[in-house]
Amino acid sequence: MTATTTERPAPAGTAVLSLEGINKRFGAVQALTDVSLDVAPGEVVALVGDNGAGKSTLIKIISGVYQPDGGTITFAGRVVHVGGPSEAQALGISTVFQDLALCDNLDVVANLFLGQEKGTAGWLDEVTMEKESWRLLRTLSAKIPSVRIPIASLSGGQRQTVAIARSLVGAPKVVMLDEPTAALGVAQTAEVLNLIERLRETGLGVILVSHNMADVQAVADRIIVLRLGRNAAEFNVDETTTEQLVAAITGASDNVVADRIRRNQAAHHAGAHDA
Amino acid sequence: MPEATPTTPKNPTTAPTVQDEMSPAVPIPADLSDERLVHARGVRGALDSFTRKVRGGDLGSLPVIIGLIVISLVFYAQEPTFLSSRTLVNITLFAAPIGIIAIGVVLVLLLGEIDLSVGSVSGLAASVMAVMVVYEGYSLFVSILAGALTGLAIGVLYAVLFTKVGVPSFVITLAGLLGFLGLQLVVLGKNGTVNLPPDSRLVEFARSSFVTGVASYVLVLVVAVGYGAALLWSIRRRTAAGLSAPSLVSVAVRTGLLAGGLLYLTYYLNIDRGLGYLPLLFVALVVLMDLLLRKTTWGRHVFAVGGNVEAARRSGIRVTRVYLSVFALTGLFAAIGGLLAAAQLTSVSQASGGTDTNLTAIAAAVIGGTSLFGGRGTAYAALLGIIVLQSIQTGLNVIGVDSSVRYMVTGAVLLLAVSIDSVSRRARSSSGRG
């Protein structure tokens, strides 16, 4: 392994969510081997890795969709067992899935509170939910024309906004975002990155899964690289170059992306030296 | 403006005009503060937003109501007695049992599934009830309970097969259609026909019990006052929460229209026998299911599962329970409809709940505006749909046309209804209404 692991900046005591030695096997495939991850409150941790590196499996283990074969999950200082998506939600871990998991036929309010409806004895309290929806959308400074229109009539960025706002219902401590900018345009991506900043400002632990190095470097505090189901490297974002990241992700420092960056830097250095 | 919009409106003309219309002292409700919203105020605004919805493919009950008007005019032109009190009372009576079955079909369609066996289930439930009460000497109450539980149990069986084994609902219920028809023949035995005692309370309920006179008008007033009070209550709560609320004028207009319409209908039905207990039960069940679907967590979950099962599952909804409750209710409604149909005919035969019942109930749900693709429809679809179909049947009887024509007309109406659904779906997706 060529990537160098920097010393771990997150003190284990302050982490709100901490995974230790997670293993997961699907038949003959060892999807995760001894994977660790920490998130502190008010910290954005980016989880990067190539296709098949185990990012999605790890996300699904944290959100309770899969059960790990081994390892411990510590949440808010307690070792927990996440038995299912609703248990994760009850603990305070919410997930924004890549395909958003919204119901097109329901309006914004219904989607925000789906599975966590407010009401008494099974009867919905629409007024409280609508009021709360506006509050949530306002904390994200989100622009949604109406909370009473079906999701189908919203743009891609607005849907992502609704999905992220939904992750805040029920006051979670950790929010996981799976490829939140994958299908978005430039302006909408910027809007979503702003939302992530705001999540950090409100003191949440954020886990961001992304393929986009620019996005990761724009918002993350720490970057955890997975490769072939193992922790490959961990970086502080300020001390990291794209070159190092790419090298850690691909497991090799000799590829075209890294080469070009190196050439550019060499040229830049040469230029600086001349002047 | 309060902290409703952290960003100041880019378009300086929009927000002030809204405020002017609302009198400057009142702050803009949280849900109207986005500057991109088109504000609809007053009667004109209501009309505007209605036409916009229809153009966008959100037709609601409009096609059915237009269809009903066309049907009434056509039959009335042929035979004026079609709109007589007597004919209308008959339509309400005959529509009710299959209408109750259709409520269950609406529910299962909302999940994007289908129950093809509602006819057979209704026939089996009626046979169980009739055999128990006539041959086995059980009390009427126990027999009715047994019939209803038969339907419920079948629904639970379907749900288990669907959620645990994963057989498509189309196949499960097709098997049920055949299987329970056979079981019905077994239950009925060699004679094949069981006559219910004509003085049975169930038969009386279905055939000769009517709300008339003062009681009927009091009932209408109670309904209208309840409706108006519910609207006022919702306005109060929304205003208290700082959200926009409909105006008092709109409440008065809506309550007035409802009261006026119901009073006239009651008056007109009272010229003949009045509103039967049976249709009253049907309407009450429709209203109840509508409330459960729109106002409860369970109803919200039904729509969510019908719209996107995976999203529903991931948001922690217990999808299996939703399927179980809906299939069980569909079976229960089919059974209740079957019991009442038997009471209305005072007998159960091998033909009870045959193809006709089955197809009429499913067609009614679809004609009433329930989408076959799941997640879209209301309980009122069962009411509107069955009234359309029963009007066609009664109308063709009144003008003395053979039943062969009835099948063809019903088929054409069904095709038309599904075509309207498909076309409006296209309009919806192009105007972003899903």
XYZ file of C-alpha atoms in Angstrom:
709
model
C 0.000 0.000 0.000
C 1.572 3.248 -1.067
C -0.734 5.643 0.765
C 0.623 7.084 3.950
C -1.710 7.193 6.881
C -1.506 10.427 8.801
C -2.032 10.368 12.549
C -5.671 10.216 13.561
C -6.933 13.708 14.358
C -10.219 12.639 15.962
C -9.888 11.911 19.666
C -11.933 8.799 20.309
C -13.542 10.240 23.419
C -15.422 12.973 21.588
C -16.655 10.870 18.680
C -20.437 10.621 18.516
C -20.273 7.599 16.222
C -17.367 5.247 16.216
C -16.937 1.998 14.286
C -14.193 -0.425 15.210
C -13.032 -3.506 13.330
C -16.144 -3.908 11.176
C -16.255 -7.077 9.058
C -18.879 -8.028 6.493
C -18.918 -10.987 4.170
C -21.332 -11.727 1.309
C -20.876 -15.370 0.358
C -17.371 -15.657 -1.064
C -16.800 -11.917 -1.059
C -15.252 -10.275 1.968
C -16.850 -6.839 1.489
C -15.365 -5.189 4.581
C -12.294 -6.197 6.569
C -11.516 -4.600 9.893
C -12.864 -1.175 8.943
C -12.843 1.695 11.443
C -14.452 5.109 11.281
C -15.082 7.961 13.761
C -17.240 11.039 13.499
C -17.279 13.873 16.014
C -20.124 16.355 16.444
C -19.729 19.298 14.076
C -17.396 17.339 11.841
C -17.782 16.358 8.199
C -16.071 13.065 7.435
C -15.839 12.134 3.797
C -15.834 8.468 2.883
C -14.210 7.932 -0.491
C -13.140 4.951 -2.469
C -13.424 3.337 -5.857
C -16.402 1.299 -7.009
C -16.564 -1.826 -4.900
C -14.423 -0.355 -2.157
C -17.163 -1.046 0.380
C -18.527 2.477 0.917
C -22.142 1.507 0.340
C -21.823 -1.617 2.475
C -20.420 0.455 5.326
C -23.196 3.048 4.975
C -25.782 0.286 4.993
C -24.268 -1.238 8.112
C -24.392 2.101 9.912
C -27.977 2.710 8.782
C -29.029 -0.757 9.917
C -29.834 -2.209 6.481
C -27.081 -4.850 6.888
C -25.745 -6.419 10.073
C -21.959 -6.581 10.449
C -20.364 -10.024 10.904
C -17.951 -8.591 13.440
C -16.791 -5.391 15.080
C -18.399 -2.835 17.351
C -20.462 0.260 16.735
C -20.298 2.859 19.489
C -22.871 5.610 19.406
C -22.836 8.474 21.921
C -20.521 6.497 24.197
C -22.571 3.280 24.166
C -21.965 0.112 22.203
C -25.090 -0.321 20.112
C -26.633 -2.884 17.831
C -28.396 -1.338 14.841
C -31.051 -3.881 13.962
C -32.839 -1.980 11.198
C -33.413 1.394 9.537
C -36.003 2.408 12.129
C -33.638 1.505 14.981
C -30.925 3.652 13.409
C -33.402 6.506 13.177
C -34.452 6.048 16.775
C -30.796 6.168 17.867
C -30.237 9.401 15.963
C -28.502 8.211 12.801
C -30.257 9.307 9.641
C -29.348 8.538 6.075
C -29.943 10.334 2.793
C -29.781 7.593 0.198
C -28.374 8.125 -3.249
C -31.726 7.585 -4.951
C -33.312 9.845 -2.315
C -36.080 7.389 -1.462
C -38.879 9.919 -1.834
C -42.488 9.166 -2.733
C -43.340 11.135 -5.879
C -47.065 10.964 -5.246
C -46.849 12.538 -1.773
C -46.296 16.200 -0.981
C -43.223 17.683 0.698
C -44.667 17.534 4.223
C -45.676 13.898 3.825
C -42.215 12.995 2.540
C -40.378 14.902 5.267
C -42.231 13.023 7.988
C -42.599 9.681 6.226
C -42.278 6.934 8.795
C -42.065 9.494 11.622
C -45.455 11.175 11.308
C -46.604 13.445 14.085
C -50.055 12.997 15.514
C -52.089 11.486 18.264
C -53.412 7.940 18.319
C -52.696 7.374 14.649
C -54.371 10.575 13.448
C -52.045 12.927 11.615
C -51.310 16.385 12.940
C -50.871 18.136 9.598
C -50.610 21.631 11.067
C -47.691 20.793 13.355
C -45.963 18.859 10.576
C -46.397 21.706 8.091
C -45.102 24.252 10.584
C -42.142 22.022 11.417
C -41.465 21.531 7.684
C -41.121 25.258 7.180
C -38.833 25.491 10.189
C -36.594 22.696 8.870
C -36.451 24.169 5.401
C -35.627 27.570 6.880
C -32.733 26.237 8.977
C -31.305 24.940 5.727
C -32.188 28.253 3.999
C -33.814 25.986 1.449
C -35.954 27.250 -1.372
C -39.075 25.203 -1.892
C -42.057 27.066 -3.364
C -44.674 25.125 -1.423
C -44.699 22.192 0.961
C -48.083 21.137 -0.342
C -47.029 20.182 -3.859
C -46.124 16.619 -4.858
C -42.403 15.829 -4.909
C -42.728 15.004 -8.603
C -43.026 18.694 -9.452
C -39.718 19.673 -7.802
C -36.318 20.027 -9.489
C -33.413 17.682 -8.737
C -31.779 20.138 -6.333
C -35.072 20.765 -4.554
C -35.610 17.028 -4.146
C -32.132 16.676 -2.680
C -32.985 19.541 -0.336
C -36.146 17.754 0.775
C -34.194 14.529 1.289
C -31.581 16.315 3.416
C -34.253 18.202 5.358
C -35.930 14.868 5.971
C -32.761 13.523 7.555
C -33.085 16.277 10.181
C -36.566 15.271 11.334
C -36.348 13.743 14.783
C -33.195 15.693 15.753
C -30.481 13.184 14.742
C -26.867 13.337 15.905
C -25.323 11.873 12.764
C -26.398 12.392 9.158
C -25.053 10.220 6.354
C -25.232 11.485 2.787
C -24.706 8.959 -0.004
C -23.511 10.726 -3.180
C -25.667 13.810 -2.577
C -24.353 15.729 -5.585
C -24.108 12.889 -8.084
C -27.065 13.932 -10.244
C -26.903 17.682 -9.781
C -25.847 20.668 -11.851
C -23.232 23.215 -10.829
C -25.507 25.660 -8.993
C -27.459 22.874 -7.305
C -24.248 21.164 -6.203
C -23.131 24.422 -4.615
C -26.487 24.652 -2.870
C -26.150 21.134 -1.462
C -22.583 21.808 -0.298
C -23.958 24.861 1.506
C -26.523 22.602 3.162
C -23.732 20.317 4.360
C -21.911 23.328 5.827
C -25.090 24.224 7.653
C -25.450 20.694 9.011
C -21.937 21.014 10.419
C -22.746 24.407 11.922
C -25.704 22.915 13.768
C -23.303 20.501 15.486
C -24.176 17.313 13.632
C -21.721 14.630 12.727
C -21.831 14.278 8.947
C -20.624 11.321 6.895
C -20.368 12.199 3.231
C -19.902 9.549 0.582
C -18.762 10.983 -2.700
C -16.838 10.287 -5.863
C -16.269 13.943 -6.478
C -12.896 15.011 -5.059
C -13.694 18.710 -5.487
C -16.851 18.369 -3.379
C -15.053 16.346 -0.746
C -12.211 18.829 -0.472
C -14.675 21.717 -0.364
C -16.653 20.585 2.678
C -14.960 17.714 4.500
C -12.789 18.035 7.600
C -11.359 14.545 7.342
C -11.253 12.077 4.495
C -11.326 8.342 5.021
C -10.286 6.252 2.046
C -11.559 2.708 1.641
C -9.958 0.336 -0.812
C -10.982 -3.276 -1.410
C -12.950 -3.260 1.822
C -10.171 -1.996 4.068
C -9.181 1.338 5.585
C -6.602 2.462 3.047
C -5.797 5.901 4.392
C -7.048 8.828 6.384
C -6.320 12.467 5.648
C -6.849 15.858 7.175
C -8.341 17.818 4.335
C -6.072 20.868 4.782
C -2.925 18.783 4.427
C -4.070 16.710 1.485
C -3.552 17.053 -2.224
C -5.807 15.551 -4.851
C -2.815 13.534 -5.951
C -2.497 11.856 -2.574
C -6.211 11.147 -2.518
C -6.244 9.602 -5.959
C -3.210 7.532 -5.087
C -4.869 6.256 -1.933
C -8.112 5.469 -3.729
C -6.530 3.625 -6.627
C -3.761 2.115 -4.541
C -1.108 3.279 -6.945
C 0.752 6.510 -7.398
C 1.520 5.861 -11.063
C -1.625 6.614 -13.044
C -2.568 9.331 -15.503
C -4.398 11.541 -13.012
C -1.545 11.488 -10.548
C 0.973 11.919 -13.349
C -0.684 15.029 -14.692
C -0.953 16.575 -11.236
C 2.690 15.818 -10.642
C 3.678 17.288 -13.999
C 1.671 20.434 -13.324
C 3.162 20.832 -9.907
C 6.633 20.241 -11.212
C 6.038 22.874 -13.885
C 4.639 25.228 -11.273
C 7.582 24.690 -8.958
C 9.993 25.130 -11.798
C 8.288 28.396 -12.720
C 8.367 29.595 -9.126
C 12.026 28.731 -8.910
C 12.858 30.670 -12.038
C 11.159 33.786 -10.735
C -41.936 40.247 7.030
C -40.743 38.060 9.938
C -37.760 35.742 9.650
C -39.862 33.756 7.221
C -37.492 34.474 4.328
C -33.880 34.982 5.236
C -33.171 36.041 1.665
C -34.938 39.161 0.505
C -37.173 38.634 -2.525
C -35.290 39.221 -5.739
C -38.357 40.562 -7.488
C -39.292 43.726 -5.610
C -42.827 43.916 -7.017
C -44.114 40.475 -5.989
C -44.009 40.457 -2.233
C -45.431 43.944 -1.597
C -48.466 43.283 -3.828
C -49.270 40.189 -1.852
C -48.994 42.167 1.316
C -51.210 44.933 -0.061
C -53.936 42.467 -0.862
C -53.767 41.012 2.609
C -53.711 44.387 4.410
C -50.179 45.415 5.401
C -50.562 44.708 9.131
C -50.900 40.932 8.659
C -47.572 39.097 8.294
C -47.259 36.687 5.392
C -47.945 33.100 6.512
C -44.875 30.868 6.469
C -46.215 28.749 3.651
C -46.796 31.681 1.281
C -43.507 33.484 1.772
C -41.601 32.047 -1.192
C -41.554 34.659 -3.925
C -41.916 32.053 -6.673
C -45.370 31.008 -5.494
C -48.321 32.023 -7.585
C -50.830 33.403 -5.125
C -54.449 32.484 -5.648
C -56.883 34.588 -3.671
C -60.650 34.853 -3.702
C -63.160 33.219 -6.037
C -61.169 34.138 -9.122
C -58.010 32.707 -7.675
C -59.808 29.483 -6.779
C -61.146 29.196 -10.333
C -57.702 29.932 -11.779
C -55.966 27.294 -9.707
C -58.711 24.804 -10.581
C -58.234 25.296 -14.334
C -54.477 25.103 -13.874
C -54.826 21.790 -12.053
C -57.099 20.342 -14.739
C -54.762 21.489 -17.543
C -51.893 19.916 -15.644
C -53.683 16.560 -15.730
C -54.869 16.550 -12.115
C -58.426 15.720 -13.076
C -59.645 14.335 -9.792
C -63.289 13.344 -9.977
C -64.072 15.650 -12.882
C -64.319 13.002 -15.658
C -66.661 10.811 -13.588
C -68.962 13.692 -12.732
C -69.116 14.817 -16.360
C -69.743 11.199 -17.341
C -72.566 10.924 -14.827
C -74.204 14.079 -16.181
C -73.921 12.794 -19.762
C -75.381 9.400 -18.777
C -78.287 11.045 -16.932
C -79.092 13.335 -19.860
C -78.942 10.527 -22.434
C -81.266 8.212 -20.483
C -83.527 11.073 -19.465
C -83.950 12.031 -23.119
C -84.914 8.425 -23.938
C -87.127 7.829 -20.916
C -87.971 10.659 -18.476
C -88.730 8.219 -15.628
C -84.960 7.571 -15.421
C -84.585 10.616 -13.183
C -87.692 9.857 -11.123
C -87.360 9.446 -7.358
C -88.221 5.783 -7.676
C -85.441 5.025 -10.149
C -82.911 7.003 -8.136
C -83.805 5.158 -4.924
C -83.396 1.884 -6.803
C -79.998 2.953 -8.087
C -78.813 3.765 -4.553
C -80.088 0.419 -3.258
C -78.576 -1.777 -5.945
C -75.313 0.172 -6.073
C -74.555 -0.261 -2.364
C -73.466 -3.931 -1.964
C -71.073 -3.950 -4.918
C -70.020 -0.432 -3.962
C -68.879 -1.746 -0.584
C -66.852 -4.429 -2.371
C -65.393 -1.685 -4.584
C -64.073 0.200 -1.515
C -61.824 -2.787 -0.860
C -60.713 -2.820 -4.494
C -59.807 0.894 -4.235
C -57.615 0.097 -1.225
C -55.735 -2.688 -2.940
C -55.329 -0.605 -6.110
C -53.838 2.221 -4.012
C -50.996 -0.175 -3.184
C -50.573 -0.850 -6.892
C -51.833 -4.405 -6.400
C -55.048 -6.090 -7.520
C -57.653 -8.415 -6.054
C -59.439 -10.346 -8.796
C -61.249 -12.594 -6.364
C -63.520 -10.105 -4.552
C -66.563 -11.631 -6.279
C -65.762 -15.192 -5.210
C -64.912 -14.043 -1.683
C -68.235 -12.191 -1.439
C -70.084 -15.282 -2.662
C -68.250 -17.585 -0.247
C -68.889 -15.281 2.720
C -72.587 -15.075 1.838
C -72.784 -18.862 1.499
C -71.111 -19.395 4.891
C -73.545 -16.965 6.505
C -76.635 -18.402 4.778
C -75.782 -22.045 5.496
C -75.013 -21.282 9.133
C -78.197 -19.345 9.732
C -80.586 -21.519 7.695
C -79.221 -25.095 7.969
C -77.066 -25.036 11.090
C -79.370 -22.902 13.227
C -76.778 -20.394 14.400
C -77.962 -16.932 15.359
C -77.930 -14.286 12.668
C -75.243 -12.301 14.491
C -72.843 -15.240 14.745
C -73.466 -16.175 11.118
C -72.780 -12.632 9.908
C -69.617 -12.564 11.999
C -68.508 -15.885 10.526
C -69.144 -14.612 6.988
C -67.204 -11.417 7.621
C -64.322 -13.318 9.249
C -64.170 -15.621 6.225
C -63.376 -12.594 4.064
C -60.903 -11.245 6.596
C -59.096 -14.581 6.854
C -58.819 -14.869 3.075
C -57.319 -11.367 2.955
C -54.763 -12.331 5.606
C -53.904 -15.483 3.633
C -53.345 -13.386 0.491
C -51.128 -10.987 2.427
C -48.994 -13.833 3.784
C -48.612 -15.370 0.322
C -47.781 -11.968 -1.128
C -45.293 -10.752 1.478
C -43.667 -14.011 2.599
C -43.735 -16.166 -0.516
C -43.638 -13.277 -2.985
C -46.307 -14.477 -5.414
C -47.717 -11.559 -7.472
C -51.140 -10.457 -6.245
C -52.574 -10.984 -9.730
C -51.790 -14.699 -9.567
C -52.721 -15.181 -5.902
C -56.118 -13.645 -6.373
C -56.706 -15.374 -9.709
C -56.141 -18.638 -7.873
C -58.454 -17.343 -5.151
C -61.119 -16.505 -7.728
C -61.231 -20.137 -8.843
C -60.528 -21.780 -5.506
C -63.108 -19.924 -3.458
C -65.728 -20.329 -6.170
C -65.222 -24.060 -5.750
C -65.348 -23.773 -1.970
C -68.597 -21.801 -2.288
C -70.153 -24.720 -4.224
C -68.994 -27.118 -1.492
C -70.442 -24.932 1.274
C -73.772 -24.569 -0.526
C -74.062 -28.338 -0.944
C -76.312 -30.268 -3.288
C -79.254 -27.866 -3.418
C -77.096 -25.034 -4.610
C -79.467 -22.348 -3.397
C -80.191 -21.200 0.150
C -83.144 -18.892 0.747
C -82.818 -16.496 3.647
C -85.892 -16.085 5.857
C -87.682 -12.960 4.561
C -88.320 -11.693 8.105
C -84.599 -11.855 8.924
C -83.244 -8.584 10.314
C -80.475 -8.597 7.722
C -82.976 -8.860 4.877
C -85.096 -6.109 6.397
C -82.024 -3.927 6.748
C -81.072 -4.394 3.125
C -84.527 -4.238 1.541
C -87.015 -2.237 3.509
C -85.296 0.056 5.999
C -85.267 3.734 5.022
C -84.405 7.009 6.681
C -87.322 9.321 5.921
C -89.083 12.459 7.141
C -87.594 14.584 9.912
C -84.864 12.057 10.700
C -83.407 12.345 7.201
C -83.258 16.160 7.345
C -81.740 16.108 10.829
C -79.093 13.711 9.513
C -78.260 16.066 6.632
C -77.979 19.021 9.010
C -75.725 17.075 11.380
C -73.447 16.148 8.479
C -73.340 19.742 7.155
C -72.707 21.256 10.592
C -70.003 18.682 11.286
C -68.338 19.455 7.962
C -68.457 23.224 8.559
C -67.163 22.840 12.112
C -64.256 20.677 10.924
C -63.309 23.349 8.366
C -63.510 26.141 10.961
C -61.421 24.104 13.402
C -58.749 23.582 10.771
C -58.722 27.337 9.980
C -58.268 28.144 13.646
C -55.399 25.722 14.070
C -53.648 26.862 10.891
C -53.974 30.542 11.786
C -52.686 29.858 15.294
C -49.673 28.098 13.769
C -48.975 31.045 11.455
C -49.946 29.207 8.279
C -52.283 30.373 5.529
C -55.896 29.282 5.907
C -58.897 29.301 3.603
C -61.227 32.268 4.034
C -64.452 32.139 6.030
C -66.336 32.872 2.812
C -65.003 29.696 1.230
C -66.073 27.698 4.307
C -69.561 29.194 4.097
C -69.785 28.493 0.367
C -68.568 24.901 0.701
C -70.770 24.097 3.682
C -73.730 25.805 2.011
C -73.260 23.847 -1.217
C -72.964 20.563 0.667
C -76.026 21.270 2.815
C -78.097 22.517 -0.135
C -77.149 19.569 -2.339
C -77.822 16.988 0.362
C -81.120 18.631 1.386
C -82.393 18.626 -2.185
C -81.244 15.029 -2.729
C -82.961 13.977 0.520
C -86.133 15.787 -0.454
C -86.101 14.145 -3.874
C -85.437 10.639 -2.519
C -88.100 11.167 0.157
C -90.749 11.568 -2.565
C -90.288 7.825 -3.031
C -89.015 5.636 -0.160
C -86.122 7.805 0.964
C -82.502 6.913 1.658
C -82.107 3.237 2.474
C -80.092 2.004 5.458
C -77.996 -0.026 3.049
C -76.840 2.905 0.855
C -76.402 4.946 4.028
C -74.046 2.276 5.397
C -72.190 2.293 2.074
C -71.738 6.091 2.120
C -70.720 6.002 5.784
C -68.065 3.357 5.003
C -66.781 5.459 2.091
C -66.502 8.562 4.290
C -64.839 6.537 7.037
C -62.286 5.033 4.659
C -61.651 8.459 3.127
C -60.899 9.887 6.576
C -58.685 6.930 7.475
C -56.768 7.245 4.207
C -56.239 10.995 4.354
C -55.996 11.713 8.066
C -54.218 8.790 9.656
C -50.662 7.510 9.701
C -51.934 4.218 8.317
C -53.494 5.977 5.303
C -50.324 7.960 4.696
C -48.361 4.697 4.706
C -50.776 3.115 2.222
C -50.142 5.961 -0.227
C -46.397 5.809 0.438
C -46.219 2.073 -0.270
C -48.334 2.566 -3.402
C -46.088 5.391 -4.569
C -42.652 3.903 -3.813
C -42.345 0.686 -1.784
C -38.582 0.961 -1.443
C -38.772 4.525 -0.123
C -41.476 3.485 2.311
C -39.384 0.565 3.554
C -36.271 2.689 4.006
C -38.122 5.337 5.960
C -38.965 2.711 8.527
C -42.554 1.959 7.506
C -43.465 -1.633 8.252
C -44.448 -2.415 4.689
C -45.588 -5.955 5.484
C -48.140 -4.645 7.960
C -49.497 -2.195 5.407
C -49.991 -5.011 2.883
C -51.541 -7.200 5.567
C -54.018 -4.533 6.687
C -55.032 -3.650 3.141
C -55.514 -7.214 1.896
C -57.432 -8.046 5.083
C -59.680 -4.993 4.647
C -60.270 -5.837 0.989
C -61.369 -9.320 1.995
C -63.542 -7.908 4.762
C -65.245 -5.396 2.471
C -65.815 -8.123 -0.129
C -67.442 -10.284 2.540
C -69.660 -7.480 3.866
C -70.713 -6.616 0.326
C -71.487 -10.263 -0.340
C -73.597 -10.600 2.830
C -75.599 -7.490 1.943
C -76.040 -8.545 -1.684
C -77.396 -11.886 -0.433
C -79.741 -10.080 1.959
C -80.959 -7.871 -0.855
C -81.750 -10.875 -3.055
C -82.964 -12.903 0.018
C -80.978 -15.864 -1.253
C -77.540 -17.238 -1.941
C -76.955 -19.371 -4.978
C -74.067 -20.881 -6.888
C -74.098 -17.758 -9.037
C -73.762 -15.370 -6.062
C -70.692 -13.216 -6.418
C -70.098 -14.454 -9.950
C -68.145 -12.799 -12.722
C -70.557 -9.903 -12.852
C -69.963 -8.873 -9.214
C -66.238 -9.257 -9.589
C -65.840 -7.224 -12.720
C -68.341 -4.550 -11.692
C -66.543 -3.949 -8.390
C -63.120 -3.680 -10.034
C -64.484 -1.566 -12.892
C -66.218 0.763 -10.407
C -62.967 1.437 -8.538
C -61.160 2.210 -11.777
C -63.965 4.268 -13.340
C -64.168 6.275 -10.122
C -60.629 7.478 -10.758
C -58.334 5.114 -8.846
C -55.093 4.752 -10.725
C -54.105 1.192 -11.617
C -50.476 2.127 -11.047
C -50.864 2.712 -7.313
C -50.598 5.656 -4.971
C -53.349 7.737 -6.518
C -57.074 7.686 -5.805
C -59.655 8.284 -3.089
C -62.272 6.230 -1.297
C -64.898 8.291 -3.111
C -63.843 6.544 -6.328
C -65.853 3.518 -5.165
C -68.958 5.670 -4.654
C -68.730 7.574 -7.931
C -67.720 4.541 -9.967
C -70.488 2.276 -8.771
C -73.105 5.030 -9.265
C -71.959 5.397 -12.869
C -72.150 1.657 -13.503
C -75.461 1.184 -11.693
C -76.934 4.174 -13.547
C -75.962 2.591 -16.840
C -77.458 -0.741 -15.833
C -80.680 0.757 -14.467
C -80.938 3.148 -17.403
C -80.634 0.365 -19.951
C -83.247 -1.625 -18.019
C -85.560 1.407 -17.977
C -85.340 1.909 -21.709
C -85.687 -1.845 -22.195
C -82.340 -2.794 -23.724
C -80.929 -6.306 -23.610
C -78.146 -7.167 -21.161
C -75.836 -7.885 -24.093
C -75.754 -4.148 -24.739
C -75.103 -3.481 -21.069
C -71.890 -5.528 -21.116
C -70.685 -3.706 -24.194
C -71.525 -0.266 -22.780
C -69.870 -1.105 -19.455
C -66.781 -2.310 -21.288
C -66.628 0.882 -23.331
C -67.007 3.066 -20.219
C -64.241 1.130 -18.453
C -61.922 1.538 -21.435
C -62.738 5.241 -21.569
C -62.017 5.661 -17.862
C -58.626 3.920 -18.087
C -57.775 5.931 -21.216
C -58.529 9.145 -19.330
C -56.286 7.936 -16.498
C -53.445 7.186 -18.902
C -53.772 10.483 -20.802
C -53.928 12.500 -17.594
C -50.857 10.652 -16.318
C -48.990 11.870 -19.370
C -50.248 15.426 -18.794
C -49.219 15.163 -15.158
C -45.681 14.051 -15.891
C -45.237 16.838 -18.455
C -46.508 19.453 -16.022
C -44.622 18.005 -13.076
C -47.484 16.699 -11.017
C -46.173 13.134 -10.977
